PDB file of C-alpha atoms in Angstrom:
ATOM      1  CA  MET A   1      -0.243   0.115  -0.570  1.00 71.00           C
ATOM      2  CA  ASP A   2       3.355   2.124   0.206  1.00 92.00           C
ATOM      3  CA  THR A   3       3.927   1.815  -3.173  1.00 93.00           C
ATOM      4  CA  ILE A   4      -0.401   2.918  -3.894  1.00 96.00           C
ATOM      5  CA  ASN A   5      -0.125   6.250  -0.934  1.00 95.00           C
ATOM      6  CA  GLN A   6       3.192   7.670  -2.515  1.00 96.00           C
ATOM      7  CA  VAL A   7       1.386   7.626  -6.212  1.00 96.00           C
ATOM      8  CA  PHE A   8      -2.113   9.619  -4.356  1.00 96.00           C
ATOM      9  CA  SER A   9       0.549  11.473  -2.833  1.00 95.00           C
ATOM     10  CA  LEU A  10       2.547  13.073  -6.101  1.00 95.00           C
ATOM     11  CA  PHE A  11      -0.732  13.003  -7.386  1.00 96.00           C
ATOM     12  CA  ARG A  12      -2.679  15.208  -5.329  1.00 95.00           C
ATOM     13  CA  ILE A  13       0.647  17.983  -5.904  1.00 95.00           C
ATOM     14  CA  ASN A  14       0.546  17.828  -9.027  1.00 95.00           C
ATOM     15  CA  TYR A  15      -3.459  17.501  -9.324  1.00 94.00           C
ATOM     16  CA  HIS A  16      -3.976  19.611  -6.642  1.00 92.00           C
ATOM     17  CA  ASN A  17      -7.325  20.561  -7.297  1.00 94.00           C
ATOM     18  CA  GLN A  18      -9.231  17.799  -9.268  1.00 94.00           C
ATOM     19  CA  TYR A  19      -7.579  14.943  -6.529  1.00 94.00           C
ATOM     20  CA  HIS A  20      -9.907  17.083  -3.595  1.00 93.00           C
ATOM     21  CA  ALA A  21     -13.050  17.506  -5.961  1.00 94.00           C
ATOM     22  CA  ALA A  22     -12.210  13.459  -7.161  1.00 94.00           C
ATOM     23  CA  PHE A  23     -11.172  12.012  -3.526  1.00 93.00           C
ATOM     24  CA  GLY A  24     -12.773  15.161  -1.366  1.00 90.00           C
ATOM     25  CA  ASP A  25     -14.160  12.239   1.184  1.00 92.00           C
ATOM     26  CA  VAL A  26     -11.683  10.050   2.480  1.00 94.00           C
ATOM     27  CA  THR A  27     -13.806   6.869   2.255  1.00 95.00           C
ATOM     28  CA  VAL A  28     -14.313   7.797  -1.281  1.00 94.00           C
ATOM     29  CA  LEU A  29     -10.507   7.706  -1.292  1.00 95.00           C
ATOM     30  CA  ASN A  30      -9.498   5.041   0.487  1.00 95.00           C
ATOM     31  CA  GLN A  31     -12.446   2.424  -2.284  1.00 96.00           C
ATOM     32  CA  ALA A  32     -10.314   4.383  -4.984  1.00 95.00           C
ATOM     33  CA  LYS A  33      -6.737   3.042  -3.120  1.00 96.00           C
ATOM     34  CA  ARG A  34      -7.950  -0.587  -2.900  1.00 96.00           C
ATOM     35  CA  LEU A  35      -9.167  -1.472  -6.495  1.00 96.00           C
ATOM     36  CA  TRP A  36      -5.727   1.002  -7.664  1.00 96.00           C
ATOM     37  CA  LYS A  37      -3.589  -1.819  -5.394  1.00 95.00           C
ATOM     38  CA  GLU A  38      -5.785  -4.350  -6.627  1.00 93.00           C
ATOM     39  CA  THR A  39      -5.542  -3.604 -10.515  1.00 91.00           C
ATOM     40  CA  LEU A  40      -1.503  -2.651 -10.244  1.00 92.00           C
ATOM     41  CA  ALA A  41      -0.804  -5.779  -8.541  1.00 89.00           C
ATOM     42  CA  PRO A  42       1.272  -7.155 -10.452  1.00 84.00           C
ATOM     43  CA  PHE A  43       3.273  -4.484 -11.598  1.00 87.00           C
ATOM     44  CA  THR A  44       6.812  -3.946  -8.785  1.00 88.00           C
ATOM     45  CA  SER A  45       6.170  -0.802  -6.947  1.00 92.00           C
ATOM     46  CA  ASP A  46       8.953   0.817  -9.146  1.00 91.00           C
ATOM     47  CA  GLN A  47       6.972   0.078 -12.516  1.00 91.00           C
ATOM     48  CA  ILE A  48       4.240   1.728 -10.457  1.00 94.00           C
ATOM     49  CA  LEU A  49       5.819   4.415  -9.457  1.00 95.00           C
ATOM     50  CA  ARG A  50       7.760   4.991 -12.757  1.00 93.00           C
ATOM     51  CA  GLY A  51       3.876   4.425 -14.622  1.00 94.00           C
ATOM     52  CA  ALA A  52       2.965   7.496 -12.461  1.00 96.00           C
ATOM     53  CA  LYS A  53       5.701  10.022 -13.683  1.00 95.00           C
ATOM     54  CA  LEU A  54       4.202   9.281 -17.697  1.00 93.00           C
ATOM     55  CA  VAL A  55       0.889  10.072 -16.396  1.00 94.00           C
ATOM     56  CA  ILE A  56       1.773  12.681 -15.215  1.00 95.00           C
ATOM     57  CA  GLU A  57       4.066  14.262 -17.640  1.00 94.00           C
ATOM     58  CA  HIS A  58       1.625  13.902 -20.371  1.00 92.00           C
ATOM     59  CA  ASN A  59      -1.294  14.106 -18.616  1.00 90.00           C
ATOM     60  CA  GLU A  60      -2.744  17.546 -17.272  1.00 92.00           C
ATOM     61  CA  TYR A  61      -5.715  16.162 -15.847  1.00 94.00           C
ATOM     62  CA  LEU A  62      -6.046  13.333 -13.353  1.00 95.00           C
ATOM     63  CA  PRO A  63      -5.751  10.153 -14.523  1.00 95.00           C
ATOM     64  CA  THR A  64      -8.181   7.308 -14.913  1.00 94.00           C
ATOM     65  CA  LEU A  65      -7.469   3.918 -13.614  1.00 95.00           C
ATOM     66  CA  HIS A  66      -7.000   2.893 -16.880  1.00 93.00           C
ATOM     67  CA  ALA A  67      -5.028   5.095 -17.413  1.00 93.00           C
ATOM     68  CA  MET A  68      -1.919   4.616 -15.151  1.00 95.00           C
ATOM     69  CA  LEU A  69      -2.630   1.001 -16.053  1.00 90.00           C
ATOM     70  CA  GLU A  70      -1.390   1.561 -19.321  1.00 88.00           C
ATOM     71  CA  ALA A  71       1.106   4.275 -17.802  1.00 91.00           C
ATOM     72  CA  CYS A  72       2.342   1.554 -15.617  1.00 90.00           C
ATOM     73  CA  GLU A  73       2.233  -1.318 -19.179  1.00 85.00           C
ATOM     74  CA  ARG A  74       4.636   0.545 -20.604  1.00 85.00           C
ATOM     75  CA  THR A  75       7.617   0.357 -18.371  1.00 86.00           C
ATOM     76  CA  LEU A  76       7.306  -2.800 -19.135  1.00 83.00           C
ATOM     77  CA  VAL A  77       9.137  -1.934 -22.655  1.00 80.00           C
ATOM     78  CA  THR A  78      11.894  -1.648 -21.211  1.00 76.00           C
ATOM     79  CA  GLU A  79      12.325  -4.632 -19.941  1.00 77.00           C
ATOM     80  CA  GLY A  80      11.232  -6.263 -23.133  1.00 84.00           C
ATOM     81  CA  VAL A  81       7.636  -6.869 -23.283  1.00 88.00           C
ATOM     82  CA  PRO A  82       6.136  -4.584 -26.329  1.00 92.00           C
ATOM     83  CA  THR A  83       2.901  -2.308 -25.286  1.00 88.00           C
ATOM     84  CA  VAL A  84      -0.885  -3.791 -26.166  1.00 90.00           C
ATOM     85  CA  MET A  85      -0.682  -1.785 -29.626  1.00 93.00           C
ATOM     86  CA  ASP A  86       3.421  -2.784 -30.345  1.00 93.00           C
ATOM     87  CA  ALA A  87       2.127  -6.477 -29.640  1.00 95.00           C
ATOM     88  CA  TYR A  88      -1.142  -6.745 -31.640  1.00 96.00           C
ATOM     89  CA  ARG A  89       0.444  -4.595 -34.618  1.00 96.00           C
ATOM     90  CA  GLU A  90       3.033  -8.037 -34.368  1.00 96.00           C
ATOM     91  CA  ALA A  91       0.386 -10.474 -34.155  1.00 96.00           C
ATOM     92  CA  ALA A  92      -2.052  -9.113 -36.344  1.00 95.00           C
ATOM     93  CA  ASN A  93       1.031  -8.844 -39.370  1.00 95.00           C
ATOM     94  CA  ALA A  94       2.514 -11.915 -38.570  1.00 93.00           C
ATOM     95  CA  PRO A  95       3.366 -14.930 -41.845  1.00 93.00           C
ATOM     96  CA  SER A  96       2.453 -17.661 -41.255  1.00 88.00           C
ATOM     97  CA  PRO A  97       3.352 -20.086 -39.895  1.00 88.00           C
ATOM     98  CA  LYS A  98       2.981 -17.977 -36.481  1.00 90.00           C
ATOM     99  CA  ASN A  99       5.324 -20.553 -34.700  1.00 84.00           C
ATOM    100  CA  ALA A 100       8.291 -20.784 -36.663  1.00 86.00           C
ATOM    101  CA  GLN A 101       8.297 -16.895 -36.467  1.00 89.00           C
ATOM    102  CA  SER A 102      11.279 -14.554 -34.330  1.00 91.00           C
ATOM    103  CA  TRP A 103       8.764 -13.553 -31.737  1.00 93.00           C
ATOM    104  CA  SER A 104       9.377  -9.721 -30.151  1.00 93.00           C
ATOM    105  CA  HIS A 105       8.346 -11.649 -26.698  1.00 94.00           C
ATOM    106  CA  PRO A 106       6.225 -15.122 -25.909  1.00 94.00           C
ATOM    107  CA  ALA A 107       3.280 -13.433 -24.521  1.00 94.00           C
ATOM    108  CA  VAL A 108       2.744 -11.335 -28.321  1.00 96.00           C
ATOM    109  CA  TYR A 109       2.312 -15.067 -30.111  1.00 96.00           C
ATOM    110  CA  LEU A 110       0.101 -17.118 -27.240  1.00 96.00           C
ATOM    111  CA  ALA A 111      -2.171 -13.576 -27.537  1.00 96.00           C
ATOM    112  CA  GLY A 112      -2.509 -14.162 -30.473  1.00 96.00           C
ATOM    113  CA  LYS A 113      -2.622 -17.627 -30.666  1.00 95.00           C
ATOM    114  CA  LYS A 114      -5.239 -17.164 -27.926  1.00 96.00           C
ATOM    115  CA  THR A 115      -7.880 -14.458 -29.780  1.00 97.00           C
ATOM    116  CA  GLY A 116      -7.486 -16.868 -33.030  1.00 96.00           C
ATOM    117  CA  TRP A 117      -5.243 -15.873 -35.750  1.00 96.00           C
ATOM    118  CA  HIS A 118      -8.584 -15.822 -38.203  1.00 95.00           C
ATOM    119  CA  ASN A 119      -9.650 -13.588 -36.284  1.00 95.00           C
ATOM    120  CA  LEU A 120      -6.458 -11.380 -35.668  1.00 94.00           C
ATOM    121  CA  SER A 121      -6.569 -11.102 -39.780  1.00 93.00           C
ATOM    122  CA  THR A 122     -10.638 -11.264 -40.653  1.00 94.00           C
ATOM    123  CA  LEU A 123     -12.468  -8.432 -38.514  1.00 94.00           C
ATOM    124  CA  ASP A 124     -11.466  -5.063 -37.389  1.00 94.00           C
ATOM    125  CA  GLU A 125      -9.511  -3.600 -35.124  1.00 95.00           C
ATOM    126  CA  ALA A 126     -12.314  -2.182 -33.265  1.00 95.00           C
ATOM    127  CA  ARG A 127     -13.308  -5.900 -32.742  1.00 95.00           C
ATOM    128  CA  SER A 128      -9.989  -7.589 -32.350  1.00 96.00           C
ATOM    129  CA  TYR A 129      -7.752  -5.055 -30.476  1.00 96.00           C
ATOM    130  CA  PRO A 130      -9.617  -5.363 -27.521  1.00 95.00           C
ATOM    131  CA  MET A 131      -9.020  -9.751 -27.609  1.00 96.00           C
ATOM    132  CA  PHE A 132      -6.123  -9.374 -28.855  1.00 96.00           C
ATOM    133  CA  ALA A 133      -5.880  -6.507 -25.246  1.00 93.00           C
ATOM    134  CA  GLN A 134      -7.382  -8.515 -22.787  1.00 93.00           C
ATOM    135  CA  ALA A 135      -5.221 -12.114 -23.597  1.00 95.00           C
ATOM    136  CA  TYR A 136      -2.034 -10.009 -23.862  1.00 94.00           C
ATOM    137  CA  ARG A 137      -2.962  -8.955 -20.456  1.00 89.00           C
ATOM    138  CA  GLU A 138      -3.538 -11.490 -18.991  1.00 90.00           C
ATOM    139  CA  LEU A 139      -0.565 -13.502 -20.231  1.00 92.00           C
ATOM    140  CA  VAL A 140       1.361 -10.205 -18.545  1.00 88.00           C
ATOM    141  CA  LYS A 141       0.532 -10.339 -15.705  1.00 85.00           C
ATOM    142  CA  ARG A 142       1.701 -13.940 -14.921  1.00 88.00           C
ATOM    143  CA  VAL A 143       5.656 -13.326 -16.801  1.00 86.00           C
ATOM    144  CA  LEU A 144       5.445 -10.392 -14.168  1.00 81.00           C
ATOM    145  CA  ALA A 145       4.061 -13.206 -11.720  1.00 79.00           C
ATOM    146  CA  GLY A 146       7.306 -14.562 -12.847  1.00 81.00           C
ATOM    147  CA  GLU A 147       5.717 -17.236 -15.475  1.00 88.00           C
ATOM    148  CA  GLU A 148       7.558 -18.491 -18.736  1.00 90.00           C
ATOM    149  CA  LEU A 149       6.192 -18.106 -21.359  1.00 90.00           C
ATOM    150  CA  VAL A 150       6.438 -20.507 -24.056  1.00 90.00           C
ATOM    151  CA  ILE A 151       5.963 -20.673 -27.474  1.00 90.00           C
ATOM    152  CA  ASP A 152       5.734 -24.009 -29.401  1.00 84.00           C
ATOM    153  CA  ARG A 153       7.933 -24.676 -32.148  1.00 76.00           C
ATOM    154  CA  PRO A 154       7.138 -27.476 -34.877  1.00 72.00           C
ATOM    155  CA  PRO A 155       9.564 -29.840 -35.211  1.00 73.00           C
ATOM    156  CA  ALA A 156      11.648 -30.135 -37.139  1.00 70.00           C
ATOM    157  CA  LEU A 157      12.092 -32.417 -39.916  1.00 69.00           C
ATOM    158  CA  GLU A 158      13.478 -35.369 -40.230  1.00 72.00           C
ATOM    159  CA  HIS A 159      16.602 -35.796 -43.166  1.00 71.00           C
ATOM    160  CA  LYS A 160      15.920 -39.294 -44.192  1.00 73.00           C
ATOM    161  CA  THR A 161      18.206 -40.812 -46.912  1.00 75.00           C
ATOM    162  CA  GLY A 162      17.518 -44.276 -48.666  1.00 73.00           C
ATOM    163  CA  PRO A 163      20.409 -46.101 -50.032  1.00 77.00           C
ATOM    164  CA  VAL A 164      21.960 -44.363 -53.209  1.00 83.00           C
ATOM    165  CA  LEU A 165      20.137 -46.879 -56.047  1.00 82.00           C
ATOM    166  CA  THR A 166      21.625 -47.309 -59.627  1.00 89.00           C
ATOM    167  CA  ARG A 167      20.011 -46.552 -63.016  1.00 91.00           C
ATOM    168  CA  ASP A 168      18.936 -50.006 -62.739  1.00 89.00           C
ATOM    169  CA  ALA A 169      17.198 -50.871 -59.450  1.00 87.00           C
ATOM    170  CA  ILE A 170      15.757 -47.043 -60.023  1.00 89.00           C
ATOM    171  CA  ALA A 171      14.218 -48.174 -64.140  1.00 91.00           C
ATOM    172  CA  GLU A 172      13.534 -51.495 -61.875  1.00 90.00           C
ATOM    173  CA  GLN A 173      10.808 -49.585 -59.745  1.00 90.00           C
ATOM    174  CA  LEU A 174       9.839 -47.380 -62.274  1.00 90.00           C
ATOM    175  CA  GLN A 175       8.432 -50.771 -63.975  1.00 92.00           C
ATOM    176  CA  GLU A 176       7.331 -51.475 -60.648  1.00 91.00           C
ATOM    177  CA  LEU A 177       5.113 -48.354 -60.159  1.00 90.00           C
ATOM    178  CA  LYS A 178       3.613 -48.982 -64.578  1.00 91.00           C
ATOM    179  CA  ASN A 179       2.707 -52.584 -63.802  1.00 90.00           C
ATOM    180  CA  LEU A 180       0.755 -50.823 -60.235  1.00 87.00           C
ATOM    181  CA  LEU A 181      -1.211 -48.351 -62.182  1.00 86.00           C
ATOM    182  CA  GLU A 182      -2.115 -51.100 -65.502  1.00 78.00           C
TER     183      GLU A 182
END
């Protein structure tokens, strides 16, 4: 809760009038803090504070929880996890076979797979993006919890070499095939 208290202190300083209008009642303030703590739980204290600073730098109005969540997600870029929109574009534009591609992060592939490659390629962005974003955010939460995501790669084809045939052996096998067709 210390991190959330720090965030709300930053907001009180930077958005003074808006902050007091929104959280003038202690009960409302405590409810908001609990909600923010639950929603931002997957993120580290450092990521939450960096997200708060990003919001303050780019918004002149008191941010919503959604804006704060997106700001915390943007801090993940430094850790190799693309933003939701970048991940969506990567998944939607990836060629097939999907599991053989070089992905920026396994969460991108797995979110695309969960959303459905057909949905990503046929539905418009207004319908496919929310589905992808939900799947991607769930996977990012798992990554933040320490889970290592793995892409199910296709097995490599075996290189089978048969015996080297002579011209006579090839002609004999060819004749056997012709006989089967007659």
